[in-house]
C-alpha cells in the first residue's frame, strides 16, 4: 500500500508539471531570487517615453537672434575710456577734477568736474573755467561739457597752453584721431562743430556774450540708420548677469588704447 501511494503521488506531480509549466518556472525563479545576495541592487532603466520631472525653460529669442545686416550696417563710434580713467587723466595733468562718483543719491548718473573762478564782480564771474564728465554707474561716458569765461590769451589772441591742455587731453582720451584737427580752432577761439560716425564736438562762442565759450563732446545718433544700429547694439538688450568679471569684460575698457 505504501508503494502504491508513492507511485500515485509521483504521477500526480508529473501531471501537474505538464499542465502548468508557467507556475513551475515561477517557483524556480522565486527560489533563484531567494538565493541571490540581499545587498545586490536592482537597476531600473527610466522609460524614455515617460514625462520629464525637470521644469521646462523658455529661451529668449534674443539669444538666438539672427544677425540683421540692415540694422547693424552703420559705423558708430564708442567711448574707449571709462569716466573714472578720463577724470584721472585730467587730474594727472594738473586739473583738479573731483572723484568719479554718483551725482546724487536719487539718480544713477555719475560725474566728475572741475570749477575755478579767477575773477568776478558782484553779479557774475568775469573769468572762470568749468568742465564736467558725465556718465553712468557702469563707467560709460555719456557727454563732456566745458565752459570758459574770459579765457586768458597770449599776445596773438590764442588760448594759453594751460587752458588748451584741458581740451587736448579730452580729445586724446576719446581716441578719435580726426577730432584732433579741431584743436587749432579751439586754440584760436574760433567756432568749430564737427560730427562723424555718431560722435560730435562743438566749441562755440556763447550768443550774446563776446567772451564766453561752450564746449561739448559726446555721442549722438542722428540719422535713422544710425538710430537703428545704436538700438541693435544697445547694452539694454543684453541679458543680465551676476558675474562681475563678465560685466567688466563686456563693459567699457578700463584703460585707454587708441590703437587702430
XYZ file of N, CA and C in Angstrom:
780
model
N 0.824 -1.215 0.000
C 0.000 0.000 0.000
C 0.848 1.251 0.000
N 1.956 1.201 0.761
C 2.848 2.376 0.797
C 3.486 2.623 -0.559
N 3.866 1.543 -1.229
C 4.482 1.690 -2.549
C 3.490 2.242 -3.549
N 2.237 1.757 -3.460
C 1.204 2.257 -4.382
C 0.956 3.737 -4.147
N 0.989 4.189 -2.909
C 0.742 5.615 -2.589
C 1.854 6.485 -3.147
N 3.098 6.048 -3.038
C 4.239 6.827 -3.576
C 4.143 6.933 -5.081
N 3.801 5.860 -5.770
C 3.689 5.882 -7.228
C 2.591 6.840 -7.658
N 1.435 6.801 -6.967
C 0.332 7.707 -7.328
C 0.712 9.164 -7.109
N 1.417 9.454 -6.018
C 1.836 10.834 -5.758
C 2.785 11.315 -6.847
N 3.679 10.481 -7.306
C 4.602 10.863 -8.386
C 3.858 11.147 -9.673
N 2.855 10.319 -9.956
C 2.070 10.541 -11.177
C 1.346 11.880 -11.113
N 0.768 12.194 -9.939
C 0.029 13.457 -9.797
C 0.955 14.657 -10.003
N 2.123 14.635 -9.385
C 3.095 15.744 -9.569
C 3.499 15.870 -11.013
N 3.803 14.759 -11.681
C 4.202 14.795 -13.081
C 3.097 15.371 -13.950
N 1.858 15.021 -13.633
C 0.716 15.527 -14.398
C 0.575 17.035 -14.239
N 0.765 17.556 -12.996
C 0.636 18.990 -12.754
C 1.758 19.774 -13.451
N 2.960 19.197 -13.508
C 4.060 19.871 -14.209
C 3.771 20.014 -15.689
N 3.137 19.026 -16.262
C 2.816 19.079 -17.692
C 1.720 20.095 -17.960
N 0.663 20.134 -17.095
C -0.486 21.026 -17.312
C -0.158 22.474 -17.001
N 0.748 22.787 -16.045
C 1.042 24.168 -15.632
C 2.546 24.403 -15.565
N 3.218 24.498 -16.727
C 4.680 24.724 -16.714
C 5.048 26.125 -16.243
N 4.151 27.150 -16.431
C 4.453 28.523 -16.032
C 4.620 28.619 -14.535
N 3.735 27.970 -13.794
C 3.825 28.012 -12.343
C 5.130 27.411 -11.871
N 5.565 26.344 -12.557
C 6.815 25.715 -12.178
C 7.993 26.648 -12.397
N 7.954 27.347 -13.544
C 9.038 28.296 -13.842
C 9.071 29.422 -12.821
N 7.871 29.908 -12.428
C 7.810 30.994 -11.455
C 8.416 30.556 -10.137
N 8.106 29.320 -9.692
C 8.640 28.842 -8.437
C 10.155 28.687 -8.511
N 10.621 28.288 -9.713
C 12.068 28.141 -9.901
C 12.765 29.491 -9.821
N 12.152 30.509 -10.449
C 12.724 31.853 -10.386
C 12.689 32.397 -8.980
N 11.588 32.149 -8.265
C 11.496 32.619 -6.884
C 12.609 32.024 -6.045
N 12.899 30.712 -6.237
C 13.958 30.094 -5.479
C 15.323 30.681 -5.821
N 15.480 31.069 -7.136
C 16.750 31.672 -7.549
C 16.940 33.030 -6.903
N 15.877 33.842 -6.854
C 15.961 35.165 -6.247
C 16.215 35.060 -4.761
N 15.619 34.041 -4.135
C 15.823 33.871 -2.706
C 17.282 33.585 -2.393
N 17.958 32.875 -3.323
C 19.358 32.552 -3.109
C 20.283 33.702 -3.432
N 19.804 34.768 -4.149
C 20.648 35.913 -4.520
C 20.960 36.739 -3.292
N 22.149 37.406 -3.245
C 22.505 38.253 -2.095
C 21.509 39.395 -1.949
N 21.129 39.662 -0.720
C 20.145 40.716 -0.460
C 20.685 42.106 -0.773
N 22.041 42.277 -0.766
C 22.631 43.599 -0.977
C 22.772 43.960 -2.435
N 22.461 43.012 -3.353
C 22.639 43.296 -4.771
C 21.577 44.287 -5.236
N 21.992 45.468 -5.759
C 21.000 46.454 -6.227
C 20.375 46.031 -7.533
N 19.171 46.399 -7.724
C 18.451 46.117 -8.959
C 18.365 47.403 -9.756
N 18.979 47.467 -10.947
C 18.999 48.666 -11.784
C 17.727 48.751 -12.595
N 17.080 49.917 -12.493
C 15.845 50.147 -13.238
C 16.100 51.256 -14.236
N 15.975 50.970 -15.497
C 16.190 51.966 -16.541
C 14.936 52.837 -16.692
N 15.138 54.157 -16.791
C 13.963 55.033 -16.944
C 13.302 54.838 -18.292
N 12.050 55.021 -18.282
C 11.279 54.915 -19.508
C 11.461 56.184 -20.318
N 11.954 56.040 -21.546
C 12.195 57.220 -22.382
C 10.919 57.952 -22.726
N 9.836 57.241 -22.731
C 8.564 57.872 -23.078
C 7.913 58.577 -21.902
N 8.428 58.354 -20.701
C 7.832 58.987 -19.516
C 8.118 60.482 -19.509
N 7.209 61.340 -19.027
C 7.426 62.795 -18.995
C 8.539 63.148 -18.012
N 9.336 64.190 -18.368
C 10.452 64.622 -17.528
C 9.926 65.355 -16.304
N 10.618 65.113 -15.162
C 10.222 65.805 -13.930
C 10.882 67.175 -13.821
N 11.840 67.502 -14.738
C 12.503 68.806 -14.710
C 11.574 69.873 -15.256
N 11.625 71.102 -14.696
C 10.752 72.164 -15.201
C 11.179 72.617 -16.589
N 10.231 72.943 -17.391
C 10.516 73.426 -18.732
C 11.001 74.869 -18.664
N 11.986 75.192 -19.527
C 12.548 76.543 -19.571
C 12.342 77.134 -20.950
N 11.954 78.401 -20.974
C 11.773 79.095 -22.242
C 13.011 79.943 -22.521
N 13.520 79.880 -23.723
C 14.716 80.613 -24.115
C 14.301 81.852 -24.893
N 14.852 83.005 -24.478
C 14.526 84.245 -25.157
C 15.005 84.213 -26.599
N 14.212 84.799 -27.476
C 14.596 84.843 -28.883
C 15.848 85.684 -29.101
N 16.157 86.575 -28.149
C 17.351 87.405 -28.302
C 18.628 86.583 -28.247
N 18.548 85.386 -27.615
C 19.720 84.536 -27.547
C 20.040 83.895 -28.882
N 19.047 83.743 -29.692
C 19.234 83.074 -30.975
C 18.825 83.989 -32.122
N 18.932 85.299 -31.894
C 18.514 86.240 -32.925
C 19.473 86.183 -34.109
N 18.923 86.117 -35.280
C 19.729 86.064 -36.497
C 20.254 87.466 -36.802
N 21.572 87.623 -37.051
C 22.109 88.953 -37.360
C 21.394 89.582 -38.537
N 21.142 90.866 -38.400
C 20.450 91.605 -39.452
C 21.394 92.676 -39.986
N 22.026 92.446 -41.132
C 22.996 93.425 -41.665
C 22.383 94.802 -41.891
N 21.109 94.858 -42.205
C 20.479 96.154 -42.455
C 20.429 96.997 -41.192
N 20.203 96.343 -40.037
C 20.132 97.083 -38.778
C 21.523 97.376 -38.221
N 22.483 96.528 -38.512
C 23.828 96.684 -37.946
C 24.817 97.233 -38.960
N 24.323 97.871 -40.001
C 25.183 98.261 -41.112
C 25.817 99.621 -41.024
N 25.631 100.388 -39.951
C 26.211 101.714 -39.829
C 27.454 101.688 -38.952
N 28.421 102.525 -39.299
C 29.584 102.705 -38.430
C 29.205 103.668 -37.315
N 29.420 103.233 -36.094
C 29.145 104.071 -34.931
C 30.341 104.018 -33.992
N 30.721 105.183 -33.480
C 31.825 105.244 -32.544
C 31.348 104.927 -31.132
N 32.316 104.570 -30.286
C 32.028 104.308 -28.891
C 33.194 104.825 -28.053
N 32.905 105.097 -26.797
C 33.959 105.532 -25.892
C 34.877 104.366 -25.581
N 36.181 104.604 -25.645
C 37.157 103.563 -25.335
C 37.884 103.871 -24.032
N 37.325 104.748 -23.232
C 37.891 105.080 -21.930
C 36.734 105.218 -20.954
N 36.928 104.793 -19.745
C 35.888 104.919 -18.723
C 35.892 106.332 -18.158
N 34.775 106.719 -17.554
C 34.694 108.037 -16.940
C 35.713 108.210 -15.835
N 35.926 107.180 -15.061
C 36.881 107.246 -13.966
C 38.297 107.495 -14.476
N 38.688 106.797 -15.553
C 40.028 106.976 -16.094
C 40.194 108.317 -16.785
N 39.134 108.801 -17.418
C 39.208 110.116 -18.049
C 39.403 111.205 -17.002
N 38.674 111.101 -15.904
C 38.839 112.071 -14.819
C 40.244 111.982 -14.235
N 40.762 110.750 -14.136
C 42.110 110.570 -13.625
C 43.165 111.167 -14.541
N 42.967 111.051 -15.860
C 43.925 111.622 -16.799
C 43.957 113.146 -16.689
N 42.788 113.768 -16.525
C 42.745 115.222 -16.338
C 43.409 115.617 -15.018
N 43.200 114.804 -13.990
C 43.795 115.101 -12.687
C 45.316 115.001 -12.747
N 45.823 114.028 -13.477
C 47.266 113.869 -13.615
C 47.894 115.036 -14.366
N 47.112 115.694 -15.198
C 47.619 116.849 -15.945
C 47.561 118.145 -15.139
N 47.158 118.057 -13.863
C 47.134 119.229 -13.007
C 45.781 119.901 -12.891
N 44.766 119.325 -13.533
C 43.406 119.866 -13.434
C 42.725 119.167 -12.263
N 42.332 119.897 -11.285
C 41.853 119.318 -10.027
C 40.410 118.820 -10.153
N 40.267 117.748 -10.897
C 38.946 117.141 -11.067
C 38.519 116.449 -9.777
N 37.218 116.447 -9.519
C 36.687 115.708 -8.378
C 36.733 114.217 -8.675
N 36.472 113.398 -7.670
C 36.437 111.953 -7.867
C 35.197 111.559 -8.670
N 35.337 110.474 -9.416
C 34.216 109.921 -10.181
C 33.230 109.287 -9.208
N 32.052 109.859 -9.074
C 31.084 109.354 -8.104
C 29.670 109.723 -8.537
N 28.691 109.175 -7.807
C 27.283 109.432 -8.126
C 26.972 110.910 -7.949
N 26.193 111.430 -8.894
C 25.843 112.846 -8.829
C 24.980 113.153 -7.618
N 24.111 112.221 -7.260
C 23.263 112.376 -6.082
C 22.771 110.995 -5.670
N 22.080 110.928 -4.546
C 21.575 109.659 -4.054
C 20.287 109.236 -4.749
N 19.700 110.118 -5.531
C 18.389 109.832 -6.123
C 18.468 109.438 -7.593
N 19.649 109.448 -8.184
C 19.739 109.026 -9.579
C 20.964 108.168 -9.770
N 21.094 107.593 -10.945
C 22.150 106.640 -11.230
C 23.245 107.239 -12.090
N 23.227 108.542 -12.323
C 24.257 109.179 -13.121
C 25.501 109.436 -12.279
N 26.664 109.328 -12.925
C 27.943 109.567 -12.281
C 28.639 110.732 -12.977
N 29.543 111.365 -12.278
C 30.222 112.518 -12.862
C 31.484 112.848 -12.073
N 32.336 113.634 -12.707
C 33.426 114.327 -12.045
C 33.512 115.702 -12.687
N 34.005 116.681 -11.971
C 34.003 118.042 -12.515
C 35.126 118.870 -11.899
N 35.386 119.983 -12.558
C 36.354 120.965 -12.071
C 35.769 122.357 -12.323
N 35.871 123.213 -11.334
C 35.390 124.591 -11.487
C 36.336 125.524 -10.729
N 36.749 126.562 -11.409
C 37.635 127.544 -10.792
C 37.242 128.942 -11.287
N 36.973 129.822 -10.356
C 36.638 131.216 -10.670
C 37.876 132.056 -10.369
N 38.373 132.747 -11.386
C 39.588 133.549 -11.222
C 39.270 135.013 -10.911
N 38.164 135.472 -11.445
C 37.786 136.867 -11.218
C 36.279 136.984 -11.356
N 35.673 137.840 -10.541
C 34.236 138.043 -10.620
C 33.878 139.425 -10.109
N 32.688 139.877 -10.505
C 32.159 141.133 -9.972
C 31.036 140.803 -9.007
N 30.205 141.720 -8.718
C 29.129 141.490 -7.764
C 28.011 140.611 -8.318
N 27.985 140.436 -9.620
C 26.880 139.711 -10.250
C 27.291 138.329 -10.755
N 28.405 138.260 -11.462
C 28.778 137.012 -12.134
C 30.288 136.922 -12.273
N 30.785 135.701 -12.597
C 32.220 135.542 -12.840
C 32.649 136.269 -14.110
N 33.821 136.855 -14.057
C 34.396 137.509 -15.222
C 35.440 136.622 -15.893
N 35.998 135.707 -15.128
C 36.980 134.775 -15.672
C 36.883 133.464 -14.880
N 36.559 132.387 -15.579
C 36.405 131.088 -14.899
C 36.551 129.954 -15.896
N 36.786 128.764 -15.341
C 36.879 127.543 -16.148
C 36.035 126.461 -15.480
N 35.250 125.770 -16.287
C 34.392 124.708 -15.772
C 34.400 123.551 -16.763
N 34.524 122.324 -16.249
C 34.458 121.130 -17.088
C 33.799 120.019 -16.289
N 32.953 119.247 -16.947
C 32.254 118.133 -16.302
C 32.230 116.930 -17.240
N 32.571 115.768 -16.691
C 32.452 114.499 -17.401
C 31.263 113.767 -16.805
N 30.280 113.456 -17.630
C 29.043 112.839 -17.135
C 28.915 111.444 -17.717
N 28.484 110.486 -16.861
C 28.316 109.117 -17.325
C 27.336 108.350 -16.462
N 27.506 107.036 -16.413
C 26.588 106.197 -15.641
C 27.358 105.322 -14.670
N 26.640 104.508 -13.914
C 27.240 103.683 -12.874
C 28.127 102.579 -13.429
N 27.975 102.240 -14.708
C 28.831 101.244 -15.331
C 30.175 101.831 -15.749
N 30.334 103.153 -15.641
C 31.579 103.804 -16.027
C 31.566 104.363 -17.430
N 30.475 104.153 -18.169
C 30.388 104.669 -19.529
C 30.298 106.189 -19.521
N 31.032 106.823 -20.431
C 30.951 108.263 -20.598
C 29.758 108.576 -21.489
N 28.948 109.526 -21.077
C 27.805 109.956 -21.880
C 28.088 111.268 -22.601
N 28.705 112.205 -21.897
C 28.953 113.505 -22.502
C 29.971 114.277 -21.671
N 30.732 115.139 -22.339
C 31.685 116.018 -21.679
C 31.328 117.451 -22.050
N 31.201 118.281 -21.048
C 30.889 119.691 -21.265
C 31.912 120.568 -20.560
N 32.212 121.687 -21.167
C 33.132 122.649 -20.568
C 32.671 124.059 -20.932
N 33.037 124.985 -20.070
C 32.723 126.395 -20.331
C 33.865 127.246 -19.800
N 34.354 128.135 -20.642
C 35.394 129.064 -20.216
C 34.870 130.482 -20.399
N 35.003 131.262 -19.367
C 34.561 132.659 -19.375
C 35.786 133.552 -19.244
N 35.893 134.511 -20.172
C 37.046 135.414 -20.147
C 38.361 134.679 -20.150
N 38.604 133.786 -21.101
C 39.838 132.992 -21.080
C 41.086 133.858 -21.271
N 42.143 133.413 -20.656
C 43.421 134.102 -20.798
C 44.034 133.752 -22.145
N 44.517 134.759 -22.847
C 45.107 134.576 -24.172
C 46.507 135.179 -24.210
N 47.269 134.787 -25.197
C 48.609 135.354 -25.372
C 48.534 136.625 -26.212
N 49.688 137.116 -26.621
C 49.737 138.384 -27.367
C 49.052 138.285 -28.717
N 48.942 137.079 -29.272
C 48.307 136.887 -30.578
C 46.840 136.497 -30.458
N 46.289 136.537 -29.249
C 44.875 136.249 -29.052
C 44.550 134.770 -28.999
N 45.551 133.927 -28.814
C 45.329 132.483 -28.753
C 45.203 132.034 -27.301
N 44.471 130.957 -27.108
C 44.257 130.399 -25.779
C 45.584 129.951 -25.181
N 45.814 130.286 -23.934
C 47.084 129.927 -23.301
C 47.180 128.407 -23.167
N 48.402 127.858 -23.205
C 48.576 126.397 -23.162
C 47.955 125.742 -21.928
N 47.935 126.444 -20.795
C 47.401 125.832 -19.573
C 45.922 125.482 -19.724
N 45.162 126.306 -20.432
C 43.737 126.028 -20.650
C 43.545 125.097 -21.843
N 44.331 125.299 -22.886
C 44.224 124.434 -24.061
C 44.530 122.989 -23.710
N 45.399 122.772 -22.733
C 45.777 121.429 -22.326
C 44.563 120.599 -21.922
N 43.587 121.218 -21.316
C 42.373 120.514 -20.900
C 41.665 119.901 -22.107
N 41.514 120.671 -23.179
C 40.835 120.181 -24.371
C 41.684 119.136 -25.098
N 42.997 119.292 -25.061
C 43.870 118.317 -25.709
C 43.734 116.946 -25.051
N 43.688 116.913 -23.735
C 43.564 115.635 -23.025
C 42.226 114.987 -23.320
N 41.160 115.770 -23.320
C 39.826 115.212 -23.570
C 39.760 114.576 -24.945
N 40.260 115.289 -25.959
C 40.210 114.770 -27.324
C 41.115 113.546 -27.468
N 42.267 113.569 -26.831
C 43.178 112.424 -26.920
C 42.581 111.200 -26.242
N 41.947 111.369 -25.105
C 41.352 110.246 -24.386
C 40.184 109.636 -25.160
N 39.491 110.448 -25.945
C 38.374 109.928 -26.738
C 38.836 108.986 -27.832
N 40.105 109.100 -28.243
C 40.705 108.212 -29.250
C 40.111 108.385 -30.648
N 39.520 109.517 -30.918
C 39.013 109.797 -32.263
C 39.984 110.778 -32.906
N 40.928 110.231 -33.643
C 42.072 110.998 -34.130
C 41.665 112.189 -34.998
N 40.631 112.036 -35.804
C 40.251 113.137 -36.688
C 39.774 114.355 -35.902
N 39.340 114.163 -34.642
C 38.894 115.292 -33.842
C 40.063 116.183 -33.402
N 41.280 115.684 -33.509
C 42.430 116.488 -33.125
C 42.580 117.720 -34.018
N 42.011 117.668 -35.215
C 42.082 118.828 -36.109
C 41.299 120.010 -35.563
N 40.362 119.775 -34.663
C 39.566 120.875 -34.116
C 40.325 121.679 -33.060
N 41.440 121.157 -32.568
C 42.172 121.843 -31.511
C 42.747 123.179 -31.983
N 43.081 123.270 -33.266
C 43.602 124.542 -33.788
C 42.541 125.624 -33.704
N 41.297 125.280 -34.022
C 40.211 126.268 -33.934
C 39.951 126.645 -32.478
N 40.022 125.665 -31.578
C 39.813 125.953 -30.159
C 40.912 126.872 -29.637
N 42.142 126.617 -30.044
C 43.249 127.454 -29.594
C 43.093 128.899 -30.051
N 42.529 129.078 -31.241
C 42.330 130.427 -31.777
C 40.952 131.001 -31.448
N 40.211 130.314 -30.566
C 38.886 130.762 -30.107
C 37.942 130.997 -31.275
N 37.973 130.076 -32.239
C 37.055 130.137 -33.376
C 36.005 129.031 -33.230
N 34.806 129.332 -33.697
C 33.732 128.340 -33.634
C 34.077 127.132 -34.505
N 33.806 125.961 -33.974
C 34.014 124.745 -34.741
C 32.977 123.720 -34.295
N 32.353 123.063 -35.269
C 31.396 121.980 -34.997
C 31.726 120.834 -35.935
N 31.923 119.686 -35.351
C 32.370 118.526 -36.115
C 31.548 117.316 -35.696
N 31.094 116.560 -36.667
C 30.275 115.378 -36.383
C 30.649 114.272 -37.355
N 30.849 113.064 -36.805
C 31.203 111.932 -37.663
C 30.940 110.625 -36.932
N 30.286 109.693 -37.627
C 30.026 108.343 -37.114
C 29.321 108.371 -35.759
N 28.390 109.268 -35.609
C 27.619 109.312 -34.375
C 28.305 110.017 -33.230
N 29.473 110.601 -33.434
C 30.160 111.388 -32.406
C 30.184 112.850 -32.854
N 30.203 113.754 -31.894
C 30.173 115.173 -32.242
C 31.026 115.976 -31.273
N 31.556 117.075 -31.781
C 32.318 118.030 -30.992
C 31.860 119.419 -31.378
N 31.682 120.248 -30.371
C 31.236 121.619 -30.604
C 31.989 122.557 -29.674
N 32.562 123.617 -30.264
C 33.197 124.684 -29.485
C 32.714 125.993 -30.095
N 31.848 126.671 -29.382
C 31.207 127.867 -29.945
C 31.208 128.998 -28.921
N 31.224 130.201 -29.477
C 31.111 131.393 -28.646
C 29.655 131.549 -28.213
N 29.423 131.798 -26.950
C 28.073 131.899 -26.410
C 27.353 133.117 -26.976
N 26.131 132.900 -27.443
C 25.368 134.002 -28.031
C 25.103 135.085 -26.998
N 25.294 136.344 -27.410
C 25.049 137.471 -26.515
C 26.191 137.771 -25.582
N 27.260 136.999 -25.685
C 28.427 137.231 -24.833
C 29.674 137.101 -25.687
N 30.466 138.144 -25.700
C 31.625 138.149 -26.587
C 32.801 137.345 -26.096
N 32.804 136.915 -24.850
C 33.990 136.254 -24.324
C 33.686 134.986 -23.520
N 32.549 134.362 -23.786
C 32.184 133.092 -23.147
C 32.139 132.004 -24.223
N 32.707 130.832 -23.917
C 32.789 129.756 -24.900
C 32.289 128.447 -24.265
N 31.512 127.700 -25.055
C 30.966 126.414 -24.608
C 31.558 125.286 -25.446
N 31.887 124.195 -24.765
C 32.478 123.028 -25.413
C 31.634 121.800 -25.071
N 31.343 120.968 -26.083
C 30.562 119.748 -25.885
C 31.194 118.635 -26.721
N 31.359 117.470 -26.116
C 31.866 116.297 -26.819
C 31.054 115.092 -26.369
N 30.517 114.335 -27.325
C 29.703 113.186 -26.940
C 29.308 112.334 -28.123
N 28.400 111.427 -27.874
C 27.866 110.522 -28.890
C 26.397 110.827 -29.113
N 26.007 110.839 -30.365
C 24.604 111.094 -30.671
C 24.287 110.533 -32.049
N 23.383 109.557 -32.082
C 22.923 109.011 -33.359
C 21.936 109.996 -33.973
N 22.228 110.437 -35.180
C 21.394 111.463 -35.816
C 20.493 110.890 -36.910
N 21.072 110.179 -37.870
C 20.262 109.651 -38.960
C 19.441 108.461 -38.503
N 18.430 108.132 -39.296
C 17.570 106.990 -38.959
C 18.359 105.683 -38.942
N 19.310 105.532 -39.871
C 20.105 104.304 -39.918
C 21.015 104.198 -38.700
N 21.551 105.332 -38.238
C 22.384 105.311 -37.033
C 21.563 104.948 -35.798
N 20.360 105.465 -35.737
C 19.481 105.142 -34.601
C 19.176 103.648 -34.572
N 18.922 103.053 -35.746
C 18.630 101.616 -35.804
C 19.839 100.799 -35.365
N 21.026 101.188 -35.813
C 22.239 100.467 -35.424
C 22.515 100.620 -33.937
N 22.331 101.810 -33.398
C 22.550 102.040 -31.974
C 21.600 101.184 -31.140
N 20.347 101.100 -31.555
C 19.371 100.285 -30.842
C 19.711 98.805 -30.943
N 20.201 98.390 -32.102
C 20.537 96.980 -32.328
C 21.649 96.517 -31.393
N 22.648 97.381 -31.160
C 23.793 97.020 -30.324
C 23.682 97.553 -28.901
N 22.557 98.107 -28.537
C 22.413 98.693 -27.212
C 22.587 97.636 -26.125
N 23.331 97.985 -25.065
C 23.522 97.063 -23.950
C 22.235 96.833 -23.165
N 21.234 97.670 -23.384
C 19.955 97.461 -22.712
C 19.263 96.189 -23.183
N 19.691 95.658 -24.329
C 19.109 94.431 -24.865
C 19.849 93.197 -24.363
N 20.937 93.383 -23.618
C 21.695 92.247 -23.112
C 20.975 91.608 -21.940
N 21.202 90.304 -21.751
C 20.675 89.621 -20.587
C 21.525 89.980 -19.373
N 20.904 90.103 -18.235
C 21.618 90.473 -17.022
C 22.455 89.299 -16.521
N 23.552 89.624 -15.849
C 24.424 88.609 -15.270
C 24.878 89.056 -13.895
N 25.137 88.078 -13.036
C 25.612 88.378 -11.689
C 27.117 88.191 -11.576
N 27.769 87.858 -12.701
C 29.213 87.654 -12.706
C 29.912 88.976 -12.963
N 30.596 89.573 -11.972
C 31.228 90.882 -12.186
C 32.344 90.832 -13.217
N 33.046 89.691 -13.335
C 34.101 89.595 -14.323
C 33.544 89.677 -15.736
N 32.398 89.063 -15.950
C 31.777 89.114 -17.266
C 31.319 90.525 -17.586
N 30.799 91.239 -16.579
C 30.369 92.625 -16.788
C 31.553 93.485 -17.177
N 32.696 93.297 -16.513
C 33.881 94.080 -16.823
C 34.383 93.791 -18.234
N 34.297 92.537 -18.655
C 34.795 92.191 -19.979
C 33.912 92.722 -21.085
N 32.637 92.918 -20.812
C 31.717 93.417 -21.822
C 31.525 94.915 -21.768
N 31.905 95.509 -20.638
C 31.690 96.931 -20.445
C 32.763 97.772 -21.064
N 32.819 99.037 -20.649
C 33.795 99.966 -21.168
C 35.189 99.580 -20.717
N 36.134 99.763 -21.598
C 37.507 99.429 -21.252
C 37.995 100.301 -20.111
N 38.777 99.703 -19.219
C 39.283 100.453 -18.074
C 40.593 101.164 -18.382
N 41.159 100.919 -19.530
C 42.391 101.595 -19.911
C 42.258 102.127 -21.318
N 42.837 103.286 -21.555
C 42.732 103.902 -22.875
C 43.692 103.243 -23.833
N 43.195 102.855 -24.984
C 44.039 102.302 -26.032
C 43.506 102.795 -27.358
N 44.303 103.604 -28.034
C 43.856 104.217 -29.297
C 44.432 103.491 -30.492
N 44.864 102.251 -30.306
C 45.418 101.501 -31.430
C 44.338 101.288 -32.473
N 44.663 101.499 -33.709
C 43.684 101.374 -34.788
C 43.553 99.904 -35.206
